[in-house]
Tab-separated table of C-alpha atoms in Angstrom:
chain	number	residue	atom	x	y	z
V	1	MET	CA	-2.006	4.622	68.626
V	2	PHE	CA	-1.611	7.276	66.036
V	3	GLU	CA	0.658	9.523	68.287
V	4	MET	CA	3.006	6.517	69.008
V	5	LEU	CA	3.337	5.931	65.247
V	6	GLN	CA	4.274	9.623	64.802
V	7	LEU	CA	6.794	9.329	67.393
V	8	VAL	CA	8.441	6.309	65.706
V	9	ALA	CA	8.342	8.259	62.340
V	10	ARG	CA	10.126	11.096	63.891
V	11	THR	CA	12.630	8.961	65.482
V	12	ASP	CA	16.258	8.774	64.115
V	13	PRO	CA	16.802	5.770	62.152
V	14	LEU	CA	19.845	4.702	64.383
V	15	GLN	CA	17.539	4.525	67.311
V	16	LEU	CA	15.168	2.253	65.386
V	17	PHE	CA	18.158	-0.025	64.331
V	18	LEU	CA	18.971	-0.341	67.969
V	19	ALA	CA	15.525	-1.095	69.028
V	20	VAL	CA	15.242	-3.852	66.204
V	21	LEU	CA	18.777	-5.292	67.356
V	22	ILE	CA	17.919	-5.370	71.223
V	23	PHE	CA	14.357	-6.834	70.761
V	24	ASP	CA	15.185	-9.528	68.375
V	25	ILE	CA	11.894	-10.210	66.431
V	26	PRO	CA	13.160	-8.802	63.038
V	27	ARG	CA	16.362	-10.997	63.173
V	28	PHE	CA	14.502	-13.845	61.221
V	29	THR	CA	12.687	-11.597	58.767
V	30	LEU	CA	15.722	-11.384	56.573
V	31	SER	CA	16.168	-15.221	56.928
V	32	LEU	CA	12.482	-15.913	55.921
V	33	LEU	CA	12.652	-13.485	52.923
V	34	SER	CA	15.772	-14.888	51.612
V	35	LEU	CA	14.565	-18.562	51.908
V	36	ALA	CA	11.190	-17.635	50.300
V	37	PHE	CA	12.215	-15.294	47.439
V	38	PHE	CA	15.634	-16.795	46.615
V	39	GLY	CA	14.974	-20.443	47.037
V	40	MET	CA	17.967	-20.857	49.436
V	41	ARG	CA	16.510	-23.458	51.491
V	42	ARG	CA	18.289	-26.735	50.945
V	43	SER	CA	16.296	-29.685	49.882
V	44	SER	CA	16.510	-32.864	51.701
V	45	ALA	CA	16.049	-36.006	49.745
V	46	GLU	CA	14.528	-39.029	51.390
V	47	LEU	CA	16.913	-41.613	50.036
V	48	PRO	CA	19.737	-42.151	52.456
V	49	ALA	CA	23.242	-43.091	51.448
V	50	GLU	CA	23.432	-46.625	49.745
V	51	GLY	CA	23.353	-49.358	52.462
V	52	ALA	CA	23.190	-46.926	55.415
V	53	THR	CA	22.214	-48.437	58.626
V	54	VAL	CA	20.944	-46.388	61.684
V	55	SER	CA	21.178	-47.587	65.366
V	56	VAL	CA	18.932	-45.619	67.683
V	57	ILE	CA	19.940	-44.915	71.221
V	58	ILE	CA	17.338	-43.747	73.791
V	59	PRO	CA	18.852	-42.401	76.997
V	60	THR	CA	16.294	-41.940	79.615
V	61	PHE	CA	16.093	-41.030	83.254
V	62	ASN	CA	12.519	-41.302	84.669
V	63	GLY	CA	11.163	-41.040	81.195
V	64	GLY	CA	8.880	-44.186	81.146
V	65	ALA	CA	5.811	-42.251	80.247
V	66	GLY	CA	6.883	-41.178	76.915
V	67	LEU	CA	9.033	-44.107	76.011
V	68	GLU	CA	6.475	-46.244	74.256
V	69	PRO	CA	5.149	-43.479	71.737
V	70	THR	CA	8.958	-42.882	70.862
V	71	ILE	CA	9.611	-46.457	70.209
V	72	ALA	CA	6.326	-46.828	68.172
V	73	SER	CA	7.248	-43.793	66.064
V	74	LEU	CA	10.588	-45.438	65.311
V	75	HIS	CA	9.000	-48.577	64.109
V	76	ARG	CA	6.897	-46.468	61.506
V	77	GLN	CA	9.823	-44.942	59.864
V	78	THR	CA	10.413	-45.487	56.066
V	79	LEU	CA	14.044	-46.290	56.942
V	80	ARG	CA	13.768	-48.608	59.793
V	81	PRO	CA	16.462	-48.653	62.326
V	82	VAL	CA	18.628	-51.779	62.458
V	83	GLU	CA	18.372	-51.770	66.308
V	84	ILE	CA	16.919	-49.658	69.152
V	85	ILE	CA	19.070	-49.478	72.293
V	86	VAL	CA	17.344	-48.099	75.432
V	87	VAL	CA	19.604	-46.823	78.299
V	88	ASP	CA	17.979	-46.639	81.484
V	89	ASP	CA	20.098	-44.024	83.473
V	90	GLY	CA	19.103	-45.082	87.098
V	91	SER	CA	15.395	-44.452	86.762
V	92	THR	CA	13.203	-44.656	89.851
V	93	ASP	CA	9.847	-44.798	87.823
V	94	GLN	CA	8.549	-47.529	85.504
V	95	THR	CA	11.036	-46.820	82.876
V	96	ARG	CA	12.945	-50.153	83.167
V	97	ALA	CA	9.518	-52.080	83.095
V	98	VAL	CA	8.288	-50.393	80.037
V	99	ALA	CA	11.722	-51.041	78.219
V	100	GLU	CA	11.564	-54.796	79.486
V	101	ARG	CA	8.179	-55.158	78.163
V	102	ALA	CA	9.247	-53.522	74.825
V	103	ARG	CA	12.277	-55.778	74.496
V	104	ALA	CA	10.019	-58.867	75.204
V	105	LEU	CA	7.705	-57.827	72.293
V	106	GLY	CA	10.776	-57.432	70.095
V	107	LEU	CA	10.381	-53.691	69.765
V	108	VAL	CA	13.694	-52.971	71.494
V	109	ASP	CA	16.876	-54.819	70.753
V	110	MET	CA	19.060	-53.931	73.768
V	111	LEU	CA	18.393	-52.527	77.175
V	112	ILE	CA	21.365	-51.133	79.161
V	113	CYS	CA	20.609	-50.328	82.984
V	114	HIS	CA	22.693	-48.054	85.135
V	115	GLY	CA	22.500	-48.716	88.874
V	116	THR	CA	22.608	-45.055	89.686
V	117	ARG	CA	22.223	-41.934	87.477
V	118	CYS	CA	25.343	-41.173	85.552
V	119	GLY	CA	23.950	-38.438	83.175
V	120	ARG	CA	22.661	-38.171	79.552
V	121	SER	CA	26.067	-38.095	77.978
V	122	PRO	CA	27.438	-41.284	79.714
V	123	ALA	CA	24.153	-42.988	78.633
V	124	ILE	CA	24.659	-42.323	75.203
V	125	ASN	CA	28.364	-43.126	75.075
V	126	ALA	CA	27.425	-46.466	76.625
V	127	GLY	CA	24.977	-47.209	74.016
V	128	ALA	CA	27.330	-46.242	71.105
V	129	ARG	CA	29.839	-48.676	72.284
V	130	PHE	CA	27.284	-51.432	71.535
V	131	ALA	CA	25.754	-49.872	68.267
V	132	SER	CA	26.429	-51.562	65.072
V	133	GLY	CA	24.764	-49.268	62.619
V	134	ASP	CA	26.782	-46.806	60.291
V	135	LEU	CA	24.707	-43.909	61.804
V	136	ILE	CA	23.704	-43.227	65.547
V	137	LEU	CA	20.412	-41.533	66.018
V	138	THR	CA	20.066	-40.224	69.689
V	139	VAL	CA	16.727	-39.641	70.909
V	140	ASP	CA	15.043	-38.253	73.951
V	141	ALA	CA	12.352	-40.526	75.563
V	142	ASP	CA	9.588	-37.935	74.924
V	143	THR	CA	10.319	-37.290	71.082
V	144	VAL	CA	8.033	-38.796	68.505
V	145	PHE	CA	9.127	-38.797	64.790
V	146	GLU	CA	7.095	-38.194	61.503
V	147	PRO	CA	7.543	-41.430	59.360
V	148	THR	CA	10.286	-39.946	56.926
V	149	ALA	CA	12.317	-38.148	59.619
V	150	VAL	CA	15.005	-40.931	59.817
V	151	ALA	CA	15.254	-41.226	56.212
V	152	ARG	CA	15.716	-37.689	55.743
V	153	LEU	CA	18.378	-37.232	58.400
V	154	ALA	CA	20.300	-40.239	56.895
V	155	ALA	CA	20.153	-38.782	53.340
V	156	VAL	CA	22.516	-35.915	54.238
V	157	PHE	CA	25.348	-38.351	55.254
V	158	ARG	CA	25.870	-39.358	51.688
V	159	ASP	CA	28.188	-36.402	51.963
V	160	PRO	CA	31.409	-37.996	53.523
V	161	ARG	CA	32.163	-34.686	55.157
V	162	VAL	CA	28.976	-34.744	57.274
V	163	ALA	CA	29.559	-35.994	60.873
V	164	GLY	CA	26.179	-34.874	62.406
V	165	ALA	CA	22.856	-33.556	61.679
V	166	SER	CA	19.704	-32.742	63.574
V	167	GLY	CA	16.103	-32.352	62.444
V	168	ASN	CA	13.257	-29.870	62.856
V	169	ILE	CA	11.345	-29.725	66.216
V	170	ALA	CA	7.755	-28.818	67.037
V	171	LEU	CA	6.124	-29.047	70.437
V	172	SER	CA	3.689	-31.761	71.042
V	173	ASN	CA	2.228	-30.146	74.178
V	174	GLU	CA	1.689	-26.861	72.488
V	175	ARG	CA	-1.988	-26.529	73.891
V	176	ASP	CA	-0.986	-27.304	77.602
V	177	SER	CA	-0.376	-23.804	78.570
V	178	LEU	CA	0.388	-20.191	77.477
V	179	TRP	CA	4.060	-21.130	77.927
V	180	THR	CA	4.053	-23.987	75.478
V	181	GLY	CA	2.124	-21.983	73.056
V	182	LEU	CA	4.890	-19.354	73.130
V	183	GLN	CA	7.705	-21.831	72.833
V	184	SER	CA	5.875	-23.330	69.660
V	185	VAL	CA	5.961	-20.055	67.963
V	186	GLU	CA	9.595	-19.560	69.272
V	187	TYR	CA	10.624	-22.938	67.984
V	188	LEU	CA	9.175	-22.171	64.488
V	189	MET	CA	11.256	-18.854	64.258
V	190	SER	CA	14.423	-19.919	65.986
V	191	ILE	CA	14.779	-23.436	64.780
V	192	SER	CA	12.845	-23.898	61.637
V	193	ALA	CA	13.656	-20.494	59.981
V	194	GLY	CA	16.851	-19.466	61.939
V	195	ARG	CA	18.600	-22.772	61.497
V	196	SER	CA	17.584	-23.218	57.805
V	197	ILE	CA	19.283	-20.027	56.707
V	198	LEU	CA	22.330	-21.122	59.034
V	199	ASP	CA	22.527	-24.466	57.121
V	200	VAL	CA	22.653	-22.739	53.828
V	201	ALA	CA	25.657	-20.759	55.107
V	202	GLY	CA	27.115	-23.994	56.805
V	203	ALA	CA	26.987	-22.245	60.162
V	204	ILE	CA	24.854	-24.740	62.224
V	205	ALA	CA	26.372	-24.367	65.745
V	206	CYS	CA	24.476	-26.871	67.797
V	207	LEU	CA	22.823	-30.275	67.200
V	208	SER	CA	19.578	-30.576	68.938
V	209	GLY	CA	19.785	-32.763	72.047
V	210	ALA	CA	16.268	-34.127	71.561
V	211	CYS	CA	17.127	-35.739	68.058
V	212	SER	CA	20.511	-35.710	66.399
V	213	MET	CA	22.208	-38.103	64.088
V	214	TYR	CA	26.010	-38.892	64.085
V	215	ARG	CA	28.358	-40.877	61.904
V	216	ARG	CA	29.355	-43.816	64.296
V	217	ASP	CA	33.030	-44.069	63.420
V	218	ALA	CA	33.667	-40.383	63.974
V	219	PHE	CA	31.638	-40.298	67.234
V	220	LEU	CA	33.674	-43.144	68.583
V	221	ARG	CA	37.109	-41.950	67.090
V	222	HIS	CA	36.634	-38.422	68.850
V	223	GLY	CA	35.550	-39.543	72.190
V	224	GLY	CA	31.673	-39.269	72.116
V	225	LEU	CA	29.903	-36.650	74.060
V	226	ASP	CA	31.496	-34.824	76.856
V	227	VAL	CA	30.144	-35.708	80.229
V	228	GLY	CA	29.711	-32.050	81.430
V	229	PRO	CA	26.528	-29.826	80.916
V	230	GLY	CA	25.831	-28.637	77.353
V	231	GLU	CA	27.286	-31.697	75.656
V	232	ASP	CA	25.345	-31.266	72.553
V	233	LEU	CA	26.719	-27.894	71.836
V	234	GLU	CA	30.254	-28.764	72.874
V	235	TYR	CA	30.242	-31.862	70.666
V	236	SER	CA	28.974	-29.816	67.790
V	237	LEU	CA	31.623	-27.201	68.111
V	238	ARG	CA	34.265	-30.061	68.600
V	239	LEU	CA	33.241	-31.554	65.210
V	240	ARG	CA	33.387	-28.119	63.519
V	241	ARG	CA	36.835	-27.579	64.821
V	242	LEU	CA	37.885	-30.928	63.535
V	243	GLY	CA	36.850	-29.887	59.862
V	244	TYR	CA	33.530	-31.876	59.730
V	245	LEU	CA	30.099	-30.442	58.504
V	246	ILE	CA	27.013	-30.076	60.604
V	247	ARG	CA	23.710	-30.139	59.115
V	248	PHE	CA	20.190	-29.024	59.868
V	249	VAL	CA	17.428	-31.081	57.871
V	250	PRO	CA	14.154	-28.747	57.923
V	251	ASP	CA	11.988	-31.628	56.446
V	252	ALA	CA	12.836	-34.169	59.055
V	253	TRP	CA	10.150	-33.275	61.663
V	254	ALA	CA	10.006	-34.576	65.306
V	255	GLU	CA	7.711	-33.513	68.273
V	256	THR	CA	8.824	-33.248	71.911
V	257	ASP	CA	7.416	-31.805	75.173
V	258	GLY	CA	8.344	-28.411	76.346
V	259	PRO	CA	8.237	-27.009	79.832
V	260	ALA	CA	4.553	-26.196	80.733
V	261	SER	CA	5.235	-23.722	83.521
V	262	GLY	CA	6.975	-20.473	83.549
V	263	ILE	CA	9.419	-21.640	86.169
V	264	GLY	CA	10.167	-24.848	84.309
V	265	LEU	CA	10.975	-22.756	81.258
V	266	LEU	CA	13.334	-20.400	83.086
V	267	ARG	CA	15.316	-23.373	84.484
V	268	GLN	CA	15.604	-24.901	81.130
V	269	ARG	CA	16.762	-21.771	79.509
V	270	ALA	CA	19.159	-20.567	82.465
V	271	ARG	CA	20.987	-24.107	81.925
V	272	TRP	CA	21.184	-23.672	78.105
V	273	ASP	CA	22.291	-19.939	78.324
V	274	ARG	CA	24.947	-20.587	81.118
V	275	ASP	CA	26.401	-23.628	79.087
V	276	ALA	CA	26.490	-21.700	75.894
V	277	LEU	CA	28.553	-18.975	77.565
V	278	ARG	CA	30.962	-21.291	79.214
V	279	ILE	CA	31.510	-23.646	76.170
V	280	ARG	CA	31.825	-21.028	73.710
V	281	PHE	CA	34.115	-18.498	75.451
V	282	MET	CA	35.734	-20.640	78.294
V	283	MET	CA	36.355	-23.857	76.298
V	284	TYR	CA	36.538	-22.608	72.710
V	285	GLY	CA	37.496	-18.964	73.051
V	286	GLU	CA	34.901	-17.709	70.527
V	287	LEU	CA	34.717	-14.097	71.990
V	288	SER	CA	37.223	-12.747	69.551
V	289	PHE	CA	35.634	-11.534	66.202
V	290	PHE	CA	38.245	-13.319	64.047
V	291	HIS	CA	40.382	-16.385	64.566
V	292	PRO	CA	43.569	-17.326	62.416
V	293	PHE	CA	42.878	-20.173	59.862
V	294	GLU	CA	39.177	-20.185	60.652
V	295	ARG	CA	36.738	-21.086	57.938
V	296	LEU	CA	34.159	-18.386	56.957
V	297	PRO	CA	31.043	-20.614	58.114
V	298	ASP	CA	32.824	-20.969	61.530
V	299	THR	CA	33.210	-17.249	61.686
V	300	LEU	CA	29.614	-16.846	60.780
V	301	GLN	CA	28.307	-18.954	63.586
V	302	ARG	CA	30.400	-17.304	66.174
V	303	LEU	CA	29.192	-13.821	64.886
V	304	ASP	CA	25.516	-14.982	64.862
V	305	PHE	CA	25.895	-15.670	68.731
V	306	ILE	CA	27.913	-12.610	69.570
V	307	VAL	CA	25.889	-9.981	67.415
V	308	PHE	CA	22.453	-11.235	67.720
V	309	ASP	CA	22.543	-12.887	71.027
V	310	LEU	CA	25.385	-11.865	73.515
V	311	VAL	CA	25.714	-8.179	72.799
V	312	PRO	CA	21.858	-7.314	72.666
V	313	THR	CA	21.235	-9.135	76.001
V	314	LEU	CA	24.098	-7.722	77.958
V	315	ALA	CA	23.305	-4.164	76.604
V	316	LEU	CA	19.297	-4.395	77.375
V	317	PRO	CA	19.348	-2.871	80.684
V	318	PHE	CA	21.674	0.071	79.578
V	319	TYR	CA	19.486	0.359	76.386
V	320	LEU	CA	16.271	0.838	78.492
V	321	ALA	CA	18.161	3.400	80.595
V	322	TYR	CA	19.192	5.204	77.520
V	323	VAL	CA	15.705	5.439	76.119
V	324	VAL	CA	14.377	6.840	79.398
V	325	LEU	CA	17.131	9.473	79.381
V	326	LEU	CA	16.630	10.246	75.653
V	327	PHE	CA	12.826	10.544	75.596
V	328	GLY	CA	12.010	11.318	79.210
V	329	SER	CA	8.196	11.191	79.784
V	330	SER	CA	7.694	9.989	76.208
V	331	ALA	CA	9.831	6.754	76.710
V	332	ALA	CA	6.869	4.657	77.416
V	333	SER	CA	5.123	5.794	74.252
V	334	PHE	CA	8.195	5.032	72.123
V	335	LEU	CA	8.538	1.492	73.722
V	336	GLY	CA	4.849	0.903	73.045
V	337	ALA	CA	5.193	2.079	69.451
V	338	ILE	CA	8.362	-0.181	68.979
V	339	TYR	CA	6.062	-3.080	70.381
V	340	VAL	CA	3.318	-2.381	67.836
V	341	LEU	CA	5.858	-2.487	64.989
V	342	LEU	CA	7.402	-5.605	66.245
V	343	LEU	CA	3.967	-7.169	66.758
V	344	TRP	CA	3.235	-6.618	62.905
V	345	ILE	CA	6.700	-7.819	61.990
V	346	SER	CA	6.057	-10.934	64.219
V	347	PHE	CA	2.735	-11.733	62.469
V	348	PHE	CA	4.360	-11.417	58.990
V	349	ASN	CA	7.214	-13.793	60.168
V	350	MET	CA	4.680	-16.172	61.578
V	351	ALA	CA	2.516	-16.421	58.469
V	352	LEU	CA	5.508	-16.733	56.228
V	353	ALA	CA	7.024	-19.446	58.318
V	354	PHE	CA	3.866	-21.504	58.670
V	355	VAL	CA	3.529	-21.470	54.834
V	356	MET	CA	7.055	-22.202	54.153
V	357	PHE	CA	7.348	-25.246	56.691
V	358	ASN	CA	3.922	-26.332	56.104
V	359	ARG	CA	2.665	-26.178	59.652
V	360	THR	CA	-0.985	-25.386	60.750
V	361	ILE	CA	-1.720	-22.546	62.990
V	362	GLY	CA	-4.528	-22.581	65.498
V	363	PHE	CA	-6.404	-19.999	67.548
V	364	PHE	CA	-4.395	-20.886	70.473
V	365	ALA	CA	-0.966	-19.989	68.693
V	366	LEU	CA	-2.593	-16.782	67.248
V	367	GLY	CA	-3.452	-15.678	70.799
V	368	ALA	CA	-0.089	-16.559	72.152
V	369	SER	CA	1.438	-14.479	69.184
V	370	LEU	CA	0.049	-11.352	70.531
V	371	ILE	CA	2.534	-11.382	73.420
V	372	PHE	CA	5.127	-13.093	71.535
V	373	PRO	CA	7.388	-9.955	71.044
V	374	PHE	CA	7.381	-9.502	74.737
V	375	TYR	CA	8.138	-12.975	75.415
V	376	GLN	CA	10.938	-13.077	73.007
V	377	GLY	CA	12.407	-9.590	73.354
V	378	VAL	CA	11.810	-8.996	76.918
V	379	TYR	CA	10.977	-12.002	79.128
V	380	LEU	CA	13.722	-14.433	77.621
V	381	LYS	CA	16.133	-11.542	77.091
V	382	CYS	CA	15.978	-10.561	80.940
V	383	ALA	CA	16.279	-14.217	81.803
V	384	ARG	CA	19.321	-14.622	79.619
V	385	PHE	CA	20.792	-11.505	81.114
V	386	PHE	CA	20.731	-13.009	84.556
V	387	SER	CA	21.980	-16.336	83.351
V	388	TYR	CA	25.031	-14.664	81.590
V	389	SER	CA	25.750	-12.580	84.587
V	390	SER	CA	25.607	-15.367	87.003
V	391	GLU	CA	27.833	-17.356	84.780
V	392	ILE	CA	30.369	-14.588	84.276
V	393	ILE	CA	30.473	-13.598	87.950
V	394	PHE	CA	29.706	-17.019	89.755
V	395	ALA	CA	30.368	-19.773	87.132
V	396	THR	CA	27.103	-21.248	88.109
V	397	SER	CA	27.186	-23.869	85.471
V	398	ARG	CA	29.554	-25.704	87.461
V	399	HIS	CA	26.733	-26.589	89.925
V	400	ASP	CA	24.230	-27.648	87.151
V	401	ASP	CA	21.983	-30.264	88.515
V	402	PHE	CA	21.420	-31.699	85.031
V	403	VAL	CA	24.788	-33.532	85.615
V	404	PRO	CA	24.565	-35.733	88.682
V	405	PRO	CA	26.505	-34.653	91.687
V	406	ARG	CA	29.243	-37.359	91.763
V	407	VAL	CA	30.045	-36.758	88.134
V	408	ARG	CA	30.331	-33.154	88.789
V	409	ARG	CA	32.687	-33.766	91.670
V	410	ALA	CA	34.727	-36.116	89.409
V	411	LEU	CA	34.874	-33.420	86.815
V	412	LEU	CA	35.619	-30.508	89.162
V	413	GLU	CA	37.698	-32.403	91.844
V	414	THR	CA	36.003	-30.060	94.395
V	415	PRO	CA	32.997	-30.393	96.715
V	416	VAL	CA	29.745	-29.587	95.121
């Protein structure tokens, strides 16, 4: 251990900077310190805009198991929704029966049933056409809200420039497996801490698919969600291009389920990463560092993705080869020392984030945190590298099974 620390101490500062950039962990340290010492975190009042009304849309495909807890949490809100609309998107499980029972009990106001699966975006767009509230809250069927979440989300719409907002997310199944434990720590770092500082800069790029709120008139006026994959990111960027503000509300908490297996996690992240690359660079041309007439917050959200995500990911294998060539037989010791350094930084980040966001930490999360630098800086980075590479070479997002095959055929006008 001492020899590894000596190796790091003798290393050129530029090499340490590259390691910090590539392996991602210190990325959120500056954000957390800024939020802690300078009070930069925006406060979110619980009072919504005067007379604001909220319509909730729950799109679901085979989500019957989580539908009842979601509906129950909506009825516990301090700001009660004026209506709850469930859209059954061609489910083959008990979803329709659960929704019918909730409607019979007066817990659901409208049930829309698609005979065949159309996809999440068409389901939300269908519900939005019947919604009557000033604001639309889209909710996944496995998402459970804290009692003040809807009121806190609605409060930011007092600013007429705001067209979309999303809340903070924790995992309800954190203890199900090692993978969910790691995701729980990741969500705290990347969503709670990362998006809080981006919100201060006005640089939120993506509204969460699990729970987002939109201004209904803007949502309908600008065509609703795109039916292709990555609809939450695409619509968020569209709103930004149209001049609206996008907000993150750190005190509006909701819990949702994360993938409990490593394979399920890789599939989820591969879809997210491919969609992000396609939408940002193919649809919106965000690869260039500067766009004419672009606002500073839009530049910041683009550079956040390019500098801290895209470049380190694509550079990872070349960096590892460079380390081996530079250090030779000492390469493993150098990388081990970097891991120890990142581990201590990760512990510091976690402790600060748990205090700032008032979350409790258990022994399971502490155990998972021991391998969190490897999970964040190597495992996910390698998965992202393959996702980006496959999208660049093969455009694999065109075959994303998150969108039903018949919808893909209509979009692409080619055999799928």
